[in-house]
Short mmCIF file of C-alpha atoms in Angstrom, two decimals:
data_model
loop_
_atom_site.label_atom_id
_atom_site.label_comp_id
_atom_site.label_asym_id
_atom_site.label_seq_id
_atom_site.Cartn_x
_atom_site.Cartn_y
_atom_site.Cartn_z
CA MET A 1 -32.46 -10.21 21.22
CA LYS A 2 -30.35 -12.33 18.90
CA ALA A 3 -29.93 -11.52 15.25
CA ARG A 4 -28.15 -13.08 12.31
CA VAL A 5 -26.96 -10.88 9.46
CA THR A 6 -25.96 -12.66 6.26
CA VAL A 7 -23.88 -10.72 3.73
CA THR A 8 -23.54 -12.14 0.23
CA LEU A 9 -22.09 -10.94 -3.05
CA LYS A 10 -24.63 -9.54 -5.48
CA ASN A 11 -25.47 -11.60 -8.53
CA GLY A 12 -22.99 -11.01 -11.31
CA VAL A 13 -20.12 -10.01 -9.01
CA LEU A 14 -17.14 -12.27 -9.62
CA ASP A 15 -16.26 -14.38 -6.56
CA PRO A 16 -12.76 -15.80 -7.07
CA GLN A 17 -12.73 -17.26 -3.55
CA GLY A 18 -15.92 -19.21 -4.21
CA LYS A 19 -14.42 -20.51 -7.45
CA ALA A 20 -11.24 -21.63 -5.66
CA ILE A 21 -13.28 -23.42 -2.99
CA ALA A 22 -15.37 -25.16 -5.65
CA GLY A 23 -12.15 -26.24 -7.34
CA ALA A 24 -10.75 -27.61 -4.06
CA LEU A 25 -13.96 -29.58 -3.44
CA ALA A 26 -13.74 -31.05 -6.93
CA GLY A 27 -10.13 -32.00 -6.14
CA LEU A 28 -11.37 -33.90 -3.07
CA GLY A 29 -13.75 -35.89 -5.23
CA HIS A 30 -16.90 -33.90 -4.43
CA ASP A 31 -18.10 -33.62 -7.99
CA GLY A 32 -21.39 -32.14 -9.09
CA VAL A 33 -20.76 -28.75 -7.41
CA THR A 34 -21.79 -26.34 -10.15
CA ASP A 35 -21.15 -23.07 -8.26
CA ILE A 36 -20.16 -21.70 -4.84
CA ARG A 37 -20.62 -18.14 -3.61
CA GLN A 38 -18.79 -17.27 -0.39
CA GLY A 39 -20.45 -14.89 2.07
CA LYS A 40 -20.25 -13.73 5.68
CA VAL A 41 -22.46 -14.42 8.70
CA PHE A 42 -22.65 -12.11 11.74
CA ASP A 43 -24.37 -13.39 14.90
CA ILE A 44 -25.27 -10.31 16.91
CA ASP A 45 -26.62 -9.96 20.44
CA LEU A 46 -28.69 -6.83 20.95
CA ALA A 47 -29.92 -5.22 24.15
CA GLU A 48 -32.94 -4.01 22.19
CA THR A 49 -36.14 -6.00 22.80
CA ASP A 50 -38.49 -4.38 20.27
CA GLU A 51 -38.33 -6.25 16.98
CA ALA A 52 -39.04 -3.32 14.65
CA THR A 53 -36.49 -1.10 16.39
CA ALA A 54 -33.91 -3.88 16.33
CA ARG A 55 -34.44 -4.42 12.62
CA ALA A 56 -34.09 -0.72 11.89
CA ARG A 57 -30.88 -0.53 13.88
CA LEU A 58 -29.44 -3.60 12.17
CA GLU A 59 -30.24 -2.13 8.77
CA ALA A 60 -28.35 1.01 9.76
CA MET A 61 -25.39 -1.17 10.86
CA CYS A 62 -25.40 -3.02 7.55
CA GLU A 63 -25.45 0.21 5.56
CA ALA A 64 -22.77 1.84 7.73
CA LEU A 65 -20.28 -1.01 7.98
CA LEU A 66 -21.28 -4.66 7.76
CA ALA A 67 -21.95 -4.69 4.01
CA ASN A 68 -20.48 -2.73 1.12
CA THR A 69 -23.61 -2.26 -0.95
CA VAL A 70 -21.60 -1.58 -4.11
CA VAL A 71 -21.09 -5.33 -4.41
CA GLU A 72 -22.90 -6.95 -1.46
CA ASP A 73 -26.49 -7.65 -0.35
CA TYR A 74 -27.49 -8.34 3.25
CA ARG A 75 -30.29 -10.22 4.96
CA ILE A 76 -31.42 -9.75 8.56
CA ASP A 77 -32.97 -12.61 10.56
CA LEU A 78 -34.22 -12.00 14.09
CA GLY A 79 -34.80 -14.85 16.45
CA MET B 1 4.67 22.10 0.71
CA LYS B 2 3.37 20.74 4.00
CA ALA B 3 1.99 17.22 4.07
CA ALA B 4 0.38 14.87 6.58
CA VAL B 5 0.66 11.09 6.55
CA VAL B 6 -2.16 9.35 8.42
CA VAL B 7 -0.94 6.29 10.34
CA PHE B 8 -3.37 3.48 11.18
CA PRO B 9 -2.78 0.27 13.11
CA GLY B 10 -1.39 -1.98 10.39
CA SER B 11 -0.08 0.74 8.08
CA ASN B 12 3.29 -0.44 6.74
CA ARG B 13 4.21 2.00 3.96
CA ASP B 14 3.88 5.08 6.14
CA ARG B 15 7.65 5.50 6.49
CA ASP B 16 8.11 5.01 2.74
CA MET B 17 5.51 7.71 2.08
CA MET B 18 7.11 10.11 4.57
CA ARG B 19 10.56 9.56 3.06
CA ALA B 20 9.33 10.02 -0.52
CA ILE B 21 7.53 13.24 0.37
CA GLU B 22 10.60 14.61 2.17
CA ILE B 23 12.96 13.66 -0.69
CA VAL B 24 10.84 15.26 -3.40
CA THR B 25 9.39 18.26 -1.55
CA GLY B 26 12.28 19.00 0.81
CA HIS B 27 9.92 19.13 3.78
CA ALA B 28 9.36 16.37 6.32
CA PRO B 29 5.65 15.53 6.57
CA VAL B 30 3.73 15.25 9.81
CA ALA B 31 2.53 11.83 10.96
CA VAL B 32 -1.06 11.91 12.24
CA TRP B 33 -2.49 9.06 14.31
CA HIS B 34 -5.79 7.53 13.18
CA GLY B 35 -7.37 8.18 16.59
CA ASP B 36 -6.79 11.93 16.31
CA THR B 37 -9.70 14.11 15.26
CA ASP B 38 -7.77 17.06 13.81
CA LEU B 39 -5.33 17.49 10.95
CA PRO B 40 -2.66 20.21 10.98
CA PRO B 41 -2.86 22.88 8.26
CA VAL B 42 -1.35 21.06 5.27
CA ASP B 43 -1.31 21.18 1.46
CA LEU B 44 -1.59 17.40 1.14
CA VAL B 45 -3.08 14.53 3.15
CA THR B 46 -1.88 11.00 2.38
CA LEU B 47 -3.21 7.59 3.39
CA PRO B 48 -0.34 5.10 3.04
CA GLY B 49 -0.32 1.42 2.16
CA GLY B 50 -0.53 -1.46 4.58
CA PHE B 51 -3.01 -3.87 6.06
CA THR B 52 -5.00 -1.74 8.45
CA TYR B 53 -6.86 -3.86 11.00
CA GLY B 54 -5.58 -6.97 9.22
CA ASP B 55 -8.02 -6.37 6.35
CA TYR B 56 -10.78 -7.55 8.74
CA LEU B 57 -14.30 -7.40 7.30
CA ARG B 58 -13.11 -5.84 4.01
CA ALA B 59 -9.79 -4.21 3.11
CA GLY B 60 -9.88 -0.66 4.48
CA ALA B 61 -13.38 -1.01 5.95
CA ILE B 62 -12.49 -0.44 9.61
CA ALA B 63 -9.87 2.25 8.94
CA ALA B 64 -12.41 4.15 6.83
CA ARG B 65 -14.50 4.63 10.01
CA ALA B 66 -11.56 5.81 12.18
CA PRO B 67 -11.93 9.15 14.00
CA ILE B 68 -9.40 10.96 11.76
CA MET B 69 -11.41 10.15 8.64
CA THR B 70 -14.01 12.81 9.45
CA ALA B 71 -11.24 15.40 9.27
CA VAL B 72 -9.87 13.84 6.07
CA ALA B 73 -13.32 14.07 4.48
CA GLU B 74 -13.63 17.72 5.57
CA ARG B 75 -10.26 18.61 4.00
CA ALA B 76 -11.18 16.78 0.82
CA ALA B 77 -14.43 18.75 0.69
CA ALA B 78 -12.42 21.95 1.18
CA GLY B 79 -10.32 21.08 -1.89
CA VAL B 80 -7.12 19.90 -0.17
CA PRO B 81 -5.39 17.15 -2.21
CA VAL B 82 -5.83 13.71 -0.64
CA LEU B 83 -3.67 10.83 -1.91
CA GLY B 84 -4.41 7.22 -0.99
CA VAL B 85 -1.98 4.52 -2.11
CA CYS B 86 -2.80 0.80 -2.04
CA ASN B 87 -4.55 0.27 1.31
CA GLY B 88 -5.06 4.05 1.27
CA PHE B 89 -7.04 3.67 -1.99
CA GLN B 90 -9.12 0.91 -0.38
CA ILE B 91 -9.78 3.17 2.62
CA LEU B 92 -10.85 6.10 0.38
CA CYS B 93 -13.35 3.83 -1.40
CA GLU B 94 -14.71 2.42 1.86
CA ALA B 95 -15.00 5.97 3.24
CA GLY B 96 -17.04 7.02 0.21
CA LEU B 97 -14.48 9.63 -0.87
CA LEU B 98 -14.00 7.64 -4.08
CA PRO B 99 -16.60 5.43 -5.80
CA GLY B 100 -16.37 1.64 -6.15
CA ILE B 101 -14.47 -1.00 -4.22
CA LEU B 102 -11.21 -2.97 -4.43
CA MET B 103 -11.91 -6.70 -4.40
CA ARG B 104 -9.75 -9.82 -4.23
CA ASN B 105 -7.40 -10.12 -7.22
CA ALA B 106 -9.12 -12.18 -9.91
CA ASP B 107 -6.44 -14.90 -9.78
CA LEU B 108 -6.42 -14.85 -5.93
CA HIS B 109 -2.65 -14.24 -5.87
CA PHE B 110 -0.91 -11.55 -3.89
CA ILE B 111 0.87 -9.66 -6.67
CA CYS B 112 4.21 -8.02 -5.80
CA LYS B 113 6.20 -6.83 -8.81
CA PRO B 114 6.89 -3.82 -11.01
CA VAL B 115 4.16 -3.22 -13.60
CA ARG B 116 3.74 -0.98 -16.63
CA LEU B 117 1.41 1.87 -15.81
CA LYS B 118 -0.14 4.33 -18.26
CA VAL B 119 -0.82 7.88 -17.19
CA GLU B 120 -4.30 8.55 -18.55
CA THR B 121 -4.69 12.20 -17.63
CA ALA B 122 -2.31 15.03 -16.80
CA ASP B 123 -5.27 17.14 -15.66
CA SER B 124 -4.92 16.81 -11.89
CA VAL B 125 -2.71 18.05 -9.08
CA PHE B 126 -1.26 14.53 -8.86
CA THR B 127 -0.39 14.01 -12.53
CA ASN B 128 0.40 17.43 -14.05
CA ALA B 129 4.13 16.62 -14.19
CA PHE B 130 3.33 13.76 -16.58
CA ALA B 131 1.91 13.85 -20.10
CA ALA B 132 -1.23 11.86 -20.82
CA GLY B 133 -0.10 8.64 -22.47
CA ASP B 134 3.19 8.41 -20.56
CA VAL B 135 4.01 4.83 -19.61
CA ILE B 136 5.96 4.35 -16.39
CA ASP B 137 7.15 1.37 -14.41
CA CYS B 138 5.73 1.25 -10.90
CA PRO B 139 5.73 -1.43 -8.19
CA VAL B 140 2.51 -3.01 -6.94
CA ALA B 141 2.06 -5.15 -3.83
CA HIS B 142 -1.53 -6.11 -3.15
CA GLY B 143 -3.97 -8.97 -2.82
CA GLU B 144 -7.09 -6.85 -3.21
CA GLY B 145 -6.60 -4.47 -6.11
CA ASN B 146 -9.37 -5.65 -8.36
CA TYR B 147 -11.30 -2.40 -8.90
CA ARG B 148 -15.07 -2.79 -9.30
CA CYS B 149 -17.85 -0.27 -9.69
CA GLY B 150 -21.31 0.01 -11.20
CA GLU B 151 -21.74 0.63 -14.92
CA ALA B 152 -23.01 4.18 -14.37
CA THR B 153 -19.97 4.99 -12.23
CA LEU B 154 -17.61 3.57 -14.84
CA ARG B 155 -19.26 5.73 -17.51
CA GLU B 156 -18.73 8.79 -15.30
CA LEU B 157 -15.10 7.93 -14.62
CA VAL B 158 -14.38 7.53 -18.33
CA GLY B 159 -16.55 10.44 -19.50
CA GLU B 160 -15.14 12.87 -16.93
CA ASP B 161 -11.51 11.88 -17.54
CA ARG B 162 -11.19 10.64 -13.96
CA ILE B 163 -9.17 7.50 -14.62
CA ALA B 164 -5.69 8.66 -13.63
CA PHE B 165 -3.76 5.43 -14.27
CA ARG B 166 -4.42 2.18 -16.10
CA TYR B 167 -2.37 -1.03 -16.10
CA VAL B 168 -0.92 -1.51 -19.58
CA ASP B 169 -1.65 -5.24 -19.26
CA ASP B 170 -4.45 -6.77 -17.21
CA LEU B 171 -3.02 -7.33 -13.73
CA ASN B 172 -5.70 -8.20 -11.21
CA GLY B 173 -9.02 -8.23 -13.02
CA SER B 174 -9.77 -4.52 -12.49
CA VAL B 175 -12.60 -3.28 -14.66
CA ASP B 176 -11.18 -1.32 -17.62
CA ARG B 177 -7.63 -2.08 -16.25
CA ILE B 178 -8.13 0.75 -13.72
CA ALA B 179 -5.14 1.34 -11.43
CA GLY B 180 -6.05 4.77 -10.07
CA ILE B 181 -9.03 7.14 -10.08
CA LEU B 182 -9.87 10.73 -9.20
CA ASN B 183 -12.94 12.07 -7.42
CA ASP B 184 -15.27 14.46 -9.26
CA ARG B 185 -13.38 17.53 -7.93
CA ARG B 186 -10.08 15.93 -9.02
CA ASN B 187 -8.48 16.58 -5.61
CA VAL B 188 -8.70 13.00 -4.30
CA LEU B 189 -6.60 10.29 -5.96
CA GLY B 190 -6.60 6.61 -5.06
CA MET B 191 -4.11 4.29 -6.74
CA MET B 192 -2.95 0.72 -6.10
CA PRO B 193 0.66 1.08 -7.40
CA HIS B 194 3.29 2.60 -5.10
CA PRO B 195 4.86 5.79 -6.53
CA GLU B 196 6.53 6.36 -3.14
CA ASN B 197 8.64 3.27 -3.79
CA LEU B 198 10.15 4.66 -6.98
CA VAL B 199 11.78 7.92 -5.98
CA GLU B 200 15.43 7.04 -5.27
CA PRO B 201 18.14 5.46 -7.47
CA ILE B 202 18.28 2.47 -5.11
CA HIS B 203 14.62 1.78 -5.97
CA GLY B 204 15.62 1.06 -9.55
CA GLY B 205 13.87 4.08 -11.02
CA LEU B 206 12.58 7.56 -10.31
CA SER B 207 9.30 7.63 -12.18
CA GLY B 208 7.21 7.68 -9.00
CA ARG B 209 8.55 11.17 -8.34
CA GLY B 210 6.14 12.61 -10.88
CA VAL B 211 3.19 12.23 -8.52
CA PHE B 212 4.91 14.23 -5.78
CA GLU B 213 6.46 16.75 -8.19
CA SER B 214 2.97 17.38 -9.57
CA LEU B 215 1.75 18.18 -6.06
CA VAL B 216 4.67 20.56 -5.46
CA ASP B 217 3.90 22.37 -8.72
CA ALA B 218 0.21 22.58 -7.80
CA ALA B 219 1.02 23.90 -4.31
CA LEU B 220 3.31 26.57 -5.80
CA GLU B 221 0.54 27.68 -8.16
CA VAL B 222 -1.86 28.06 -5.24
CA THR B 223 0.73 30.11 -3.35
CA ALA B 224 1.50 32.27 -6.40
#
């Protein structure tokens, strides 16, 4: 089973990298960008075939390592 | 005083830490590899600076899950002093031994220079050789030293006198100018500045010695 985990900064957490990227885009003439938040995407192949079990295991992986829930949220998409 | 220095792939201040400990305490520390599962009987465990695992995922995130960290957590729970400097501080936060997280410096720059540091509490085994309010010069060298935590955690840190060091001037965007914090038992200290790089005349100052002298004093008290 394939899964995609998306980790993003929580609302309100300062993202200096996103700001720098927005600034660079503006420098290239791409105006009208009002905000950018940088995140991470993990494409994961699982041996598990049961969807509920896979989701539970991915949640455990997010909590254990993939996200730092002090400042980050995560989303799990199976497909 | 016996000390252990945990060495991870990508540690780069481990030799500095070992030298500083030997100079101040008179005893050479033991280097312990991250893949080991046991620590020798010691009075101090240190996690040195560096870029463990290339800062992959998040600074300190992979090192915090290394086999040796179970033993480090057990010693911390048993009351043994644990000192994490720079990347060591990041590892302690990622391991859950200290609250919060160190994020990218607010101005995105890697900052490598001496800074003015205020000792906020002398009430710990790491700071008892100082007086609260002392201002020392101490080098920093980090790209991810921007300390962040939830509001409730910050209230606890302030209310329980667990902020060990603050930057005199804002350096990297850290909330409340935090440079170093203690755990609730006050036996785990994480700090971004490098006291181990200010212990010999050639370093340009000796004020980093206070951290190690404090630990020696604390170890003597335990023995006595």
